Amino acid sequence: MFYRHCEDSDGRLMGGEMTVDKVAEILDGKVLYKDKEDERHVGKVVASDLMSDVLLVDADDILLLTSLASDQSIRTAQIVGAMGVVVHNNKPLPASMLSVAQTLGIPLVTCPYAKYESCVRLYKALCAESGSEEQ
Amino acid sequence: MTFEEVRKSLDGVWVTDGLDDSQSVSNAYTSDLLSDVMGNAPDDSVLVTIQNHLNTIAVCTLAGIKIVAVCHDRDVPQDMKDAAEREGVAILRTPYDQFSASCRLSELCGGAR
Amino acid sequence: MDSQSVNAVGSTVRKTEAEGDALVVMELIQRLKVRDVMTRNLVTLSRSATLREAQLLMRENHISGIPIAENGRLYGIVSIDDIIQALDGGYISEKCVSRMSTHLIVLEEDMPVSFALGFFENYKYGRFPVLSKDRALVGIVSQRDISRVMLYELTQEINRLERQHTRAPEDRVGEGAQLYMLREFPVVKYDFENAGKAANEIKRLLREQGVAARLTRRIAVAAYELEINICVHSNGGTLSFVISNGVAEVVARDTGPGIENVEWACRDGTSTANEWIRSLGFGAGMGLANTKRVADKFDISSTLGKGTTVYAAFRLDGAEK
């Protein structure tokens, strides 16, 4: 299956040399906050709007793709040690969200795409990076 | 993509009975927020979600969604199943998470629009 | 002996949660017990001793108070004040029992040092006798005893923190046994602006203490779910977090309305949340199931109309669930 080209048997992304800046580039998004020193790479992509669902994921360096433009996305991201949060559809963010991201040290990105399209764009980029051609 | 192609690509199981196999869908949308689905989902879609709630079906009928793919193999409550059959919406259970399911579907419907 | 009820006095001790106080010190005075700081080498006199004997004994041992005790039973204390008054009043050759203070305030050996500090703050005495559970005299505590041990323990703690900073996180597993922590967070119904803050803080604390990453995440997940539960489903309550004896406990207590069917509520995917709650990213019906999944020990009790208590415990010894 094509999908397996970018994920190993443990569900960890392969070719994962993707920083938050790179993610923003792929998604034509804006990085609203990121620590200069933070060079973490995407370990796993999680696309979810339900926080309990995110908490269920057992992986490091999660990139959280969500439509939930609220402080809770950031708070949940901190709990699971996420490496970044992307909010979709250019949703306006509550004023507090950026400051929560800064306080908790969670990189925050907004992008114009729907979550489905972000998934697909990231998937293609990851496949390209891991050197496998689509079949 | 036909219903059967969608089911196969998601390694899924149909939850609803008596659906029309000849149908097909052309888009996909991934969301767990019903307001988001209502406002932004393209019609003629597969909805990738973990929102296994009765209200999901109501939103699907309004937004023109034909298949609900419930991720993580989450249980589908009886009232949701009943409503789906009544409204002609198909429910599919898939073991994948929303990201994986989306990636898989993109192989069928040609990726990001 | 006429000893005052220690529990009643204990309650006047200031809260250890006082803001601005150094965390390490707060934890230390909770973790250390009176028995850890008290002097066990007791200089005592029997009931037949005179004040003159007490005076000589004080001079010899450079101490300012002597318990009058026999076979572990405490009868009173003669202080240097009593001696001065005796010299002044010309009754120094009288027996101690006739002049000693019998209105005694005592500490128990398994009380935390924070109690002892509270005693010194609330009473003018320079020392307190220490009794065991069965009321036998086992030691005596002065403020100097406490300072000495605190200084030693703080030095140890600083050394430990310094070591921790220079070591990889994996090596820190198992050190949890020495950790003590206590936090309580109020959670307000439907206050989504602040919901999750307590869990974020708990996670930060655990990380700071060098608790292993996976364990930290499990505890944080439970804390978050339980905090959100109070916010979404109850009339409000508190989330408390305790680490002691190598175990971390997250306890959520609310003031109602209680859960009608606890078993149903714990099942994955069941929820009483409404559409508004779901639009906020909650109410997936996974909260209690998630908590149960990550915890080593899980317990829930609920009374309709009264409230619900959920308990999740985690071993810090590094054993993975």
Coordinates of C-alpha atoms in Angstrom, one line a residue:
Chain A
M1 CA 0.0 0.0 0.0
F2 CA 1.2 3.5 -0.8
Y3 CA 0.7 4.7 2.6
R4 CA 3.2 2.4 4.2
H5 CA 5.9 4.2 2.3
C6 CA 5.9 7.0 4.8
E7 CA 5.2 5.0 8.0
D8 CA 7.2 2.1 9.5
S9 CA 5.6 -0.9 11.3
D10 CA 5.4 1.1 14.5
G11 CA 3.5 3.8 12.9
R12 CA 6.4 6.2 13.0
L13 CA 6.9 8.5 10.0
M14 CA 9.8 7.7 7.8
G15 CA 11.8 10.4 6.1
G16 CA 10.7 12.7 8.9
E17 CA 13.0 15.6 8.4
M18 CA 10.1 18.0 8.6
T19 CA 10.3 21.0 10.9
V20 CA 7.4 23.3 11.7
D21 CA 8.8 25.8 9.2
K22 CA 8.7 23.2 6.5
V23 CA 5.2 22.2 7.5
A24 CA 4.1 25.8 7.2
E25 CA 5.7 26.0 3.8
I26 CA 4.0 22.9 2.5
L27 CA 0.6 24.1 3.8
D28 CA 1.1 27.7 2.6
G29 CA 0.6 28.6 6.2
K30 CA 1.9 31.2 8.6
V31 CA 4.0 30.4 11.7
L32 CA 2.5 32.5 14.5
Y33 CA 4.8 31.2 17.1
K34 CA 7.9 29.1 17.3
D35 CA 11.0 29.1 19.4
K36 CA 14.1 29.9 17.4
E37 CA 15.9 27.0 19.0
D38 CA 13.1 24.5 18.4
E39 CA 14.3 22.2 15.5
R40 CA 12.1 19.2 16.3
H41 CA 10.9 17.1 13.4
V42 CA 7.4 15.7 12.8
G43 CA 7.2 12.2 14.5
K44 CA 3.6 11.5 13.7
V45 CA 0.7 13.4 12.2
V46 CA -2.5 13.5 14.1
A47 CA -5.6 15.0 12.5
S48 CA -8.2 15.5 15.1
D49 CA -10.6 17.9 16.7
L50 CA -11.5 15.9 19.7
M51 CA -9.0 16.3 22.5
S52 CA -9.5 12.9 24.1
D53 CA -8.8 11.4 20.7
V54 CA -5.5 13.3 20.7
L55 CA -4.6 12.2 24.2
L56 CA -5.0 8.6 23.1
V57 CA -2.1 8.8 20.7
D58 CA 1.1 7.2 22.0
A59 CA 3.8 8.8 19.9
D60 CA 6.5 11.4 20.3
D61 CA 6.7 14.8 18.4
I62 CA 3.1 14.8 17.2
L63 CA 2.1 17.4 14.7
L64 CA -1.6 18.2 15.5
L65 CA -3.8 19.1 12.6
T66 CA -7.0 20.5 13.9
S67 CA -10.0 22.7 13.2
L68 CA -10.4 23.6 16.8
A69 CA -9.2 27.2 17.2
S70 CA -9.1 27.3 21.0
D71 CA -6.6 27.3 23.9
Q72 CA -7.5 23.7 24.4
S73 CA -5.7 22.6 21.3
I74 CA -2.6 24.1 22.7
R75 CA -3.1 22.7 26.2
T76 CA -3.7 19.2 24.8
A77 CA -0.7 19.5 22.6
Q78 CA 1.5 20.3 25.7
I79 CA 0.1 17.2 27.5
V80 CA 1.2 14.9 24.7
G81 CA 4.4 16.7 24.0
A82 CA 3.4 17.8 20.5
M83 CA 6.0 19.5 18.3
G84 CA 3.4 21.8 16.6
V85 CA -0.3 22.7 16.1
V86 CA -1.8 23.6 12.8
V87 CA -5.2 25.4 12.7
H88 CA -7.1 25.1 9.4
N89 CA -9.5 27.0 7.1
N90 CA -7.8 30.3 8.1
K91 CA -10.0 30.2 11.2
P92 CA -9.7 33.3 13.3
L93 CA -7.9 32.5 16.6
P94 CA -9.1 33.7 20.0
A95 CA -6.7 36.3 21.3
S96 CA -5.5 34.1 24.2
M97 CA -4.4 31.2 21.9
L98 CA -1.1 32.7 20.9
S99 CA -0.1 33.6 24.4
V100 CA -1.0 30.1 25.6
A101 CA 1.2 28.7 22.8
Q102 CA 4.1 31.0 23.9
T103 CA 3.7 30.1 27.5
L104 CA 3.6 26.4 26.9
G105 CA 6.2 26.5 24.2
I106 CA 4.0 24.9 21.5
P107 CA 4.7 26.1 17.9
L108 CA 1.5 27.4 16.3
V109 CA 0.7 27.6 12.5
T110 CA -2.4 28.6 10.6
C111 CA -3.2 27.6 7.1
P112 CA -5.9 28.2 4.5
Y113 CA -6.6 24.5 3.7
A114 CA -9.1 22.1 5.1
K115 CA -7.7 19.4 7.2
Y116 CA -8.2 16.8 4.6
E117 CA -6.1 18.7 2.1
S118 CA -3.4 19.3 4.7
C119 CA -3.2 15.6 5.4
V120 CA -2.8 14.9 1.7
R121 CA -0.2 17.6 1.1
L122 CA 1.9 16.4 4.1
Y123 CA 1.5 12.8 3.0
K124 CA 2.8 13.6 -0.4
A125 CA 5.7 15.6 1.0
L126 CA 6.6 12.8 3.4
C127 CA 6.5 10.2 0.7
A128 CA 8.7 12.4 -1.5
E129 CA 11.1 12.8 1.3
S130 CA 11.3 9.1 2.2
G131 CA 12.2 8.6 -1.5
S132 CA 9.3 6.4 -2.5
E133 CA 7.3 7.0 -5.6
E134 CA 3.5 6.7 -5.6
Q135 CA 2.4 3.6 -7.4
Chain B
M1 CA -14.5 6.5 -6.5
T2 CA -17.1 3.8 -5.8
F3 CA -18.4 2.9 -2.4
E4 CA -16.6 -0.4 -2.7
E5 CA -13.3 1.3 -3.6
V6 CA -13.6 3.5 -0.6
R7 CA -14.3 0.5 1.7
K8 CA -11.4 -1.4 0.4
S9 CA -8.9 1.5 0.6
L10 CA -9.9 2.0 4.3
D11 CA -9.9 -1.7 5.1
G12 CA -13.4 -1.0 6.4
V13 CA -16.6 -2.7 7.3
W14 CA -20.0 -1.4 6.4
V15 CA -22.1 -0.7 9.5
T16 CA -25.3 0.2 7.7
D17 CA -27.5 -2.3 5.8
G18 CA -29.2 -2.1 2.5
L19 CA -27.0 0.4 0.8
D20 CA -26.8 1.0 -2.9
D21 CA -23.4 -0.3 -4.0
S22 CA -23.5 1.4 -7.4
Q23 CA -23.1 4.8 -5.9
S24 CA -19.9 6.8 -5.9
V25 CA -18.4 9.8 -4.2
S26 CA -15.9 12.4 -5.5
N27 CA -14.6 14.2 -2.5
A28 CA -13.4 13.7 1.1
Y29 CA -13.4 15.8 4.2
T30 CA -11.8 15.2 7.5
S31 CA -13.3 16.7 10.6
D32 CA -14.7 15.9 14.1
L33 CA -16.5 19.2 14.5
L34 CA -20.0 19.2 13.1
S35 CA -20.2 22.9 12.7
D36 CA -17.0 22.7 10.6
V37 CA -18.5 19.9 8.5
M38 CA -21.7 21.9 8.0
G39 CA -19.8 25.0 7.0
N40 CA -17.0 23.7 4.9
A41 CA -17.4 20.1 3.7
P42 CA -17.9 19.7 -0.1
D43 CA -20.9 17.7 -1.1
D44 CA -20.7 14.3 -2.6
S45 CA -18.1 13.4 0.0
V46 CA -16.7 10.8 2.4
L47 CA -16.5 12.2 5.9
V48 CA -13.5 11.0 7.8
T49 CA -14.2 11.4 11.5
I50 CA -14.3 9.9 15.0
Q51 CA -17.6 11.6 15.8
N52 CA -19.8 8.6 16.3
H53 CA -22.9 10.5 17.2
L54 CA -26.4 10.6 16.0
N55 CA -26.1 14.3 15.1
T56 CA -23.3 13.5 12.6
I57 CA -26.0 11.9 10.4
A58 CA -28.2 15.0 10.5
V59 CA -25.2 17.1 9.4
C60 CA -24.3 14.7 6.7
T61 CA -27.7 14.9 5.1
L62 CA -27.5 18.7 5.1
A63 CA -24.0 18.8 3.8
G64 CA -24.5 16.1 1.1
I65 CA -22.1 13.6 2.6
K66 CA -22.7 10.0 1.4
I67 CA -20.3 8.0 3.5
V68 CA -19.2 8.5 7.1
A69 CA -15.9 6.7 7.8
V70 CA -15.7 6.2 11.5
C71 CA -12.0 6.0 12.5
H72 CA -10.3 3.9 15.1
D73 CA -13.0 1.2 14.7
R74 CA -15.1 3.1 17.2
D75 CA -18.5 1.6 18.0
V76 CA -21.4 3.1 16.2
P77 CA -24.4 3.5 18.4
Q78 CA -27.7 2.0 17.3
D79 CA -29.5 5.3 17.0
M80 CA -26.8 6.6 14.7
K81 CA -27.1 3.5 12.5
D82 CA -30.9 3.7 12.4
A83 CA -30.8 7.4 11.4
A84 CA -28.1 6.7 8.7
E85 CA -30.2 3.9 7.1
R86 CA -33.3 6.2 7.2
E87 CA -31.4 9.1 5.6
G88 CA -29.5 7.0 3.1
V89 CA -26.1 7.7 4.5
A90 CA -23.6 4.8 4.6
I91 CA -21.4 4.2 7.7
L92 CA -18.1 2.6 7.4
R93 CA -15.9 1.5 10.3
T94 CA -12.2 1.7 9.6
P95 CA -9.2 0.8 11.9
Y96 CA -7.2 3.8 10.7
D97 CA -6.9 7.2 12.3
Q98 CA -8.1 10.3 10.5
F99 CA -4.7 11.1 9.0
S100 CA -4.1 7.6 7.7
A101 CA -7.6 7.3 6.3
S102 CA -7.3 10.7 4.6
C103 CA -4.0 9.7 3.0
R104 CA -5.5 6.5 1.8
L105 CA -8.5 8.2 0.3
S106 CA -6.3 10.7 -1.5
E107 CA -4.9 7.8 -3.5
L108 CA -8.4 7.3 -4.9
C109 CA -9.6 10.7 -5.5
G110 CA -6.5 12.4 -6.6
G111 CA -5.2 14.2 -3.6
A112 CA -5.6 17.8 -2.6
R113 CA -8.0 19.8 -4.6
Chain C
M1 CA 0.3 15.1 81.9
D2 CA -1.8 17.8 80.6
S3 CA -0.9 17.9 76.9
Q4 CA -2.9 19.8 74.5
S5 CA -4.6 18.1 71.6
V6 CA -2.0 18.2 68.9
N7 CA -4.5 17.9 66.1
A8 CA -6.3 21.1 67.1
V9 CA -3.1 23.0 67.2
G10 CA -1.9 21.4 63.9
S11 CA -4.8 22.9 62.1
T12 CA -3.5 26.4 62.8
V13 CA -0.3 25.7 60.9
R14 CA -0.2 27.8 57.8
K15 CA -1.1 26.2 54.5
T16 CA 1.9 24.7 52.8
E17 CA 0.5 25.9 49.5
A18 CA 1.3 29.5 50.4
E19 CA 2.3 31.2 47.2
G20 CA 5.8 32.5 46.8
D21 CA 7.4 30.1 49.1
A22 CA 10.2 28.0 47.7
L23 CA 8.8 24.8 46.4
V24 CA 11.7 22.7 47.5
V25 CA 11.3 23.9 51.1
M26 CA 7.6 23.4 51.1
E27 CA 8.1 19.8 50.0
L28 CA 10.8 19.2 52.4
I29 CA 8.9 20.3 55.5
Q30 CA 6.1 18.0 54.4
R31 CA 8.3 15.0 53.7
L32 CA 10.5 15.3 56.7
K33 CA 8.9 14.0 59.9
V34 CA 9.5 15.2 63.4
R35 CA 11.5 12.0 64.1
D36 CA 13.9 12.9 61.4
V37 CA 14.9 16.2 63.1
M38 CA 14.5 15.5 66.8
T39 CA 17.3 14.9 69.3
R40 CA 17.1 11.3 70.5
N41 CA 19.9 11.6 73.0
L42 CA 17.6 12.7 75.8
V43 CA 18.9 14.3 79.0
T44 CA 16.2 13.7 81.5
L45 CA 15.7 13.9 85.3
S46 CA 13.5 11.7 87.5
R47 CA 10.7 13.2 89.6
S48 CA 12.9 13.1 92.7
A49 CA 15.5 15.5 91.2
T50 CA 15.9 19.0 92.6
L51 CA 16.0 22.2 90.7
R52 CA 19.6 22.5 91.7
E53 CA 20.4 19.2 89.9
A54 CA 18.5 20.5 86.9
Q55 CA 20.6 23.7 86.9
L56 CA 23.9 21.7 87.0
L57 CA 22.7 19.3 84.3
M58 CA 21.8 22.2 82.0
R59 CA 25.2 23.8 82.5
E60 CA 27.0 20.6 81.9
N61 CA 25.1 19.8 78.7
H62 CA 24.6 23.4 77.4
I63 CA 20.9 22.9 77.2
S64 CA 18.0 25.2 78.2
G65 CA 15.4 22.7 79.2
I66 CA 15.1 19.3 80.8
P67 CA 12.2 16.9 80.6
I68 CA 11.2 15.2 83.8
A69 CA 10.5 11.6 82.8
E70 CA 10.6 8.1 84.1
N71 CA 10.5 4.9 82.1
G72 CA 9.5 6.9 79.0
R73 CA 6.6 8.6 80.6
L74 CA 6.8 12.4 80.5
Y75 CA 5.7 14.4 83.6
G76 CA 6.9 17.9 82.8
I77 CA 9.6 20.2 81.7
V78 CA 12.0 22.4 83.7
S79 CA 13.3 25.3 81.6
I80 CA 16.1 27.7 82.2
D81 CA 13.4 30.3 83.1
D82 CA 12.2 28.1 86.0
I83 CA 15.8 27.9 87.2
I84 CA 16.3 31.7 87.1
Q85 CA 13.1 32.2 89.0
A86 CA 14.1 29.6 91.6
L87 CA 17.4 31.3 92.2
D88 CA 15.6 34.6 92.5
G89 CA 13.0 33.2 94.8
G90 CA 15.4 31.2 96.9
Y91 CA 13.8 27.7 96.3
I92 CA 16.5 26.2 94.1
S93 CA 16.9 23.2 96.3
E94 CA 13.2 22.3 96.0
K95 CA 12.1 19.3 93.8
C96 CA 11.5 19.9 90.1
V97 CA 8.0 18.4 90.2
S98 CA 6.8 21.3 92.4
R99 CA 7.9 24.0 89.9
M100 CA 8.1 22.4 86.5
S101 CA 5.5 23.2 83.8
T102 CA 3.0 20.5 83.4
H103 CA 0.9 22.3 80.9
L104 CA 2.8 20.7 78.0
I105 CA 2.4 21.0 74.3
V106 CA 3.9 18.0 72.6
L107 CA 4.7 16.8 69.1
E108 CA 4.3 13.3 67.8
E109 CA 7.2 11.7 66.0
D110 CA 5.4 11.0 62.7
M111 CA 4.1 14.6 62.2
P112 CA 5.6 16.5 59.3
V113 CA 8.1 19.1 60.2
S114 CA 5.7 21.8 59.0
F115 CA 3.7 21.1 62.1
A116 CA 6.7 21.6 64.3
L117 CA 7.4 24.9 62.6
G118 CA 3.8 25.9 63.1
F119 CA 4.2 25.1 66.8
F120 CA 7.3 27.3 67.1
E121 CA 5.4 30.1 65.3
N122 CA 2.4 29.8 67.6
Y123 CA 4.0 29.2 71.0
K124 CA 6.7 30.9 72.8
Y125 CA 8.5 27.7 73.8
G126 CA 12.0 27.0 72.7
R127 CA 11.6 23.3 72.5
F128 CA 8.9 20.6 72.3
P129 CA 9.0 17.1 73.7
V130 CA 8.3 14.4 71.2
L131 CA 6.0 11.4 71.9
S132 CA 5.6 8.2 70.1
K133 CA 2.2 6.9 69.0
D134 CA 1.9 5.1 72.4
R135 CA 2.7 8.3 74.2
A136 CA 6.2 7.5 75.3
L137 CA 8.9 10.3 75.4
V138 CA 11.2 9.6 72.4
G139 CA 12.9 12.9 71.8
I140 CA 13.0 16.6 72.0
V141 CA 13.0 19.2 69.2
S142 CA 14.4 22.7 69.2
Q143 CA 14.4 25.2 66.3
R144 CA 18.1 24.6 66.0
D145 CA 17.5 20.9 65.4
I146 CA 15.2 21.7 62.6
S147 CA 17.6 24.3 61.0
R148 CA 20.4 21.8 61.1
V149 CA 18.5 19.0 59.4
M150 CA 16.9 21.4 56.9
L151 CA 20.2 22.8 55.9
Y152 CA 21.6 19.3 55.3
E153 CA 18.5 18.2 53.3
L154 CA 18.5 21.4 51.2
T155 CA 22.2 20.8 50.3
Q156 CA 21.3 17.3 49.3
E157 CA 18.4 18.5 47.3
I158 CA 20.5 21.1 45.5
N159 CA 23.1 18.5 44.7
R160 CA 20.4 16.2 43.4
L161 CA 19.0 18.9 41.1
E162 CA 22.4 19.8 39.8
R163 CA 23.1 16.1 39.0
Q164 CA 19.7 15.9 37.3
H165 CA 20.5 18.8 35.1
T166 CA 23.6 17.2 33.8
R167 CA 22.1 13.7 33.2
A168 CA 20.0 12.2 30.5
P169 CA 16.3 11.9 31.4
E170 CA 16.3 8.1 31.2
D171 CA 18.6 7.9 34.2
R172 CA 16.2 9.7 36.4
V173 CA 13.7 6.9 36.7
G174 CA 13.5 5.6 40.2
E175 CA 14.4 8.8 41.9
G176 CA 10.7 9.4 42.3
A177 CA 10.8 7.6 45.6
Q178 CA 12.3 10.7 47.2
L179 CA 9.9 13.1 45.7
Y180 CA 7.2 14.8 47.6
M181 CA 4.6 17.1 46.0
L182 CA 1.2 18.4 46.8
R183 CA -1.0 20.6 44.6
E184 CA -4.6 21.5 44.5
F185 CA -6.4 23.2 41.7
P186 CA -9.9 24.6 41.7
V187 CA -11.9 23.7 38.6
V188 CA -14.9 25.9 37.6
K189 CA -17.9 24.6 35.7
Y190 CA -17.8 25.5 32.0
D191 CA -14.7 27.7 32.5
F192 CA -13.1 26.6 29.2
E193 CA -10.7 29.5 29.3
N194 CA -8.9 27.9 32.2
A195 CA -9.7 24.2 31.8
G196 CA -6.5 22.3 31.2
K197 CA -4.3 24.7 33.0
A198 CA -3.9 22.4 36.0
A199 CA -2.9 19.5 33.8
N200 CA -0.4 21.7 32.0
E201 CA 1.1 22.8 35.3
I202 CA 1.3 19.2 36.5
K203 CA 3.1 18.2 33.4
R204 CA 5.5 21.0 33.8
L205 CA 6.2 20.0 37.4
L206 CA 6.8 16.4 36.4
R207 CA 9.2 17.4 33.6
E208 CA 11.0 19.7 36.0
Q209 CA 11.4 16.9 38.4
G210 CA 12.9 14.8 35.7
V211 CA 10.2 12.1 35.8
A212 CA 10.5 9.9 32.7
A213 CA 8.8 11.3 29.6
R214 CA 6.3 8.4 29.0
L215 CA 5.2 8.3 32.6
T216 CA 4.9 12.1 32.6
R217 CA 2.6 11.9 29.6
R218 CA 0.4 9.2 31.2
I219 CA 0.0 11.2 34.4
A220 CA -0.7 14.4 32.4
V221 CA -3.3 12.7 30.2
A222 CA -5.2 11.5 33.3
A223 CA -5.0 15.0 34.8
Y224 CA -6.2 16.6 31.7
E225 CA -9.1 14.3 31.2
L226 CA -10.2 14.5 34.8
E227 CA -9.9 18.3 34.8
I228 CA -12.0 18.6 31.7
N229 CA -14.5 16.2 33.2
I230 CA -15.0 18.4 36.2
C231 CA -15.3 21.4 33.9
V232 CA -17.8 19.8 31.5
H233 CA -19.9 17.5 33.6
S234 CA -19.9 18.7 37.2
N235 CA -20.9 21.8 39.2
G236 CA -17.2 22.4 39.8
G237 CA -14.6 20.9 42.1
T238 CA -11.0 20.4 42.6
L239 CA -8.2 18.5 41.0
S240 CA -5.5 17.4 43.4
F241 CA -2.1 16.0 42.6
V242 CA 0.1 14.3 45.2
I243 CA 3.4 12.5 44.9
S244 CA 4.6 10.6 47.9
N245 CA 6.2 7.2 48.6
G246 CA 7.0 6.7 45.0
V247 CA 3.4 7.0 43.9
A248 CA 1.7 9.9 42.0
E249 CA -2.0 10.3 42.5
V250 CA -4.4 12.5 40.6
V251 CA -7.8 12.9 42.3
A252 CA -10.8 14.7 40.9
R253 CA -13.5 15.7 43.4
D254 CA -16.6 17.5 42.4
T255 CA -19.6 18.8 44.2
G256 CA -22.3 17.1 42.1
P257 CA -24.5 16.3 40.4
G258 CA -23.1 12.8 40.6
I259 CA -23.2 10.0 38.0
E260 CA -26.3 7.9 37.6
N261 CA -24.6 4.9 36.0
V262 CA -20.9 4.8 36.7
E263 CA -20.2 1.7 34.7
W264 CA -21.9 3.3 31.6
A265 CA -19.9 6.5 32.1
C266 CA -16.6 4.6 32.1
R267 CA -17.4 2.9 28.9
D268 CA -15.5 4.1 25.9
G269 CA -17.6 6.3 23.6
T270 CA -20.5 7.0 26.0
S271 CA -21.2 10.6 26.9
T272 CA -23.9 12.9 28.2
A273 CA -22.3 15.9 26.5
N274 CA -24.3 18.2 24.3
E275 CA -23.6 19.6 20.9
W276 CA -22.1 22.8 22.4
I277 CA -19.6 20.8 24.4
R278 CA -18.7 18.7 21.3
S279 CA -18.1 21.8 19.3
L280 CA -15.5 22.7 21.9
G281 CA -13.6 19.5 21.2
F282 CA -14.9 17.6 24.1
G283 CA -17.6 15.1 24.9
A284 CA -16.1 12.3 22.9
G285 CA -17.0 10.0 25.7
M286 CA -13.4 8.9 26.1
G287 CA -12.4 10.8 29.2
L288 CA -12.8 8.1 31.9
A289 CA -11.8 5.3 29.6
N290 CA -8.6 7.2 28.7
T291 CA -7.9 7.8 32.4
K292 CA -8.4 4.2 33.2
R293 CA -6.2 3.2 30.3
V294 CA -3.2 5.2 31.4
A295 CA -3.4 4.7 35.2
D296 CA -1.9 1.9 37.2
K297 CA -4.8 2.1 39.6
F298 CA -8.2 3.6 38.9
D299 CA -11.2 4.1 41.1
I300 CA -14.4 6.0 40.9
S301 CA -17.2 6.6 43.3
S302 CA -20.3 8.7 42.8
T303 CA -23.4 9.6 44.8
L304 CA -26.3 11.2 42.9
G305 CA -26.9 14.7 44.2
K306 CA -23.6 14.7 46.1
G307 CA -20.7 14.4 43.8
T308 CA -18.1 12.2 42.2
T309 CA -14.5 11.3 43.1
V310 CA -12.2 9.8 40.6
Y311 CA -8.8 8.5 41.6
A312 CA -5.9 7.6 39.3
A313 CA -2.6 6.4 40.7
F314 CA 0.8 5.9 39.0
R315 CA 3.9 4.1 40.2
L316 CA 7.0 6.2 39.8
D317 CA 9.4 3.3 40.0
G318 CA 9.7 3.2 36.2
A319 CA 7.7 0.0 35.7
E320 CA 5.7 0.5 32.6
K321 CA 2.1 -0.3 32.6

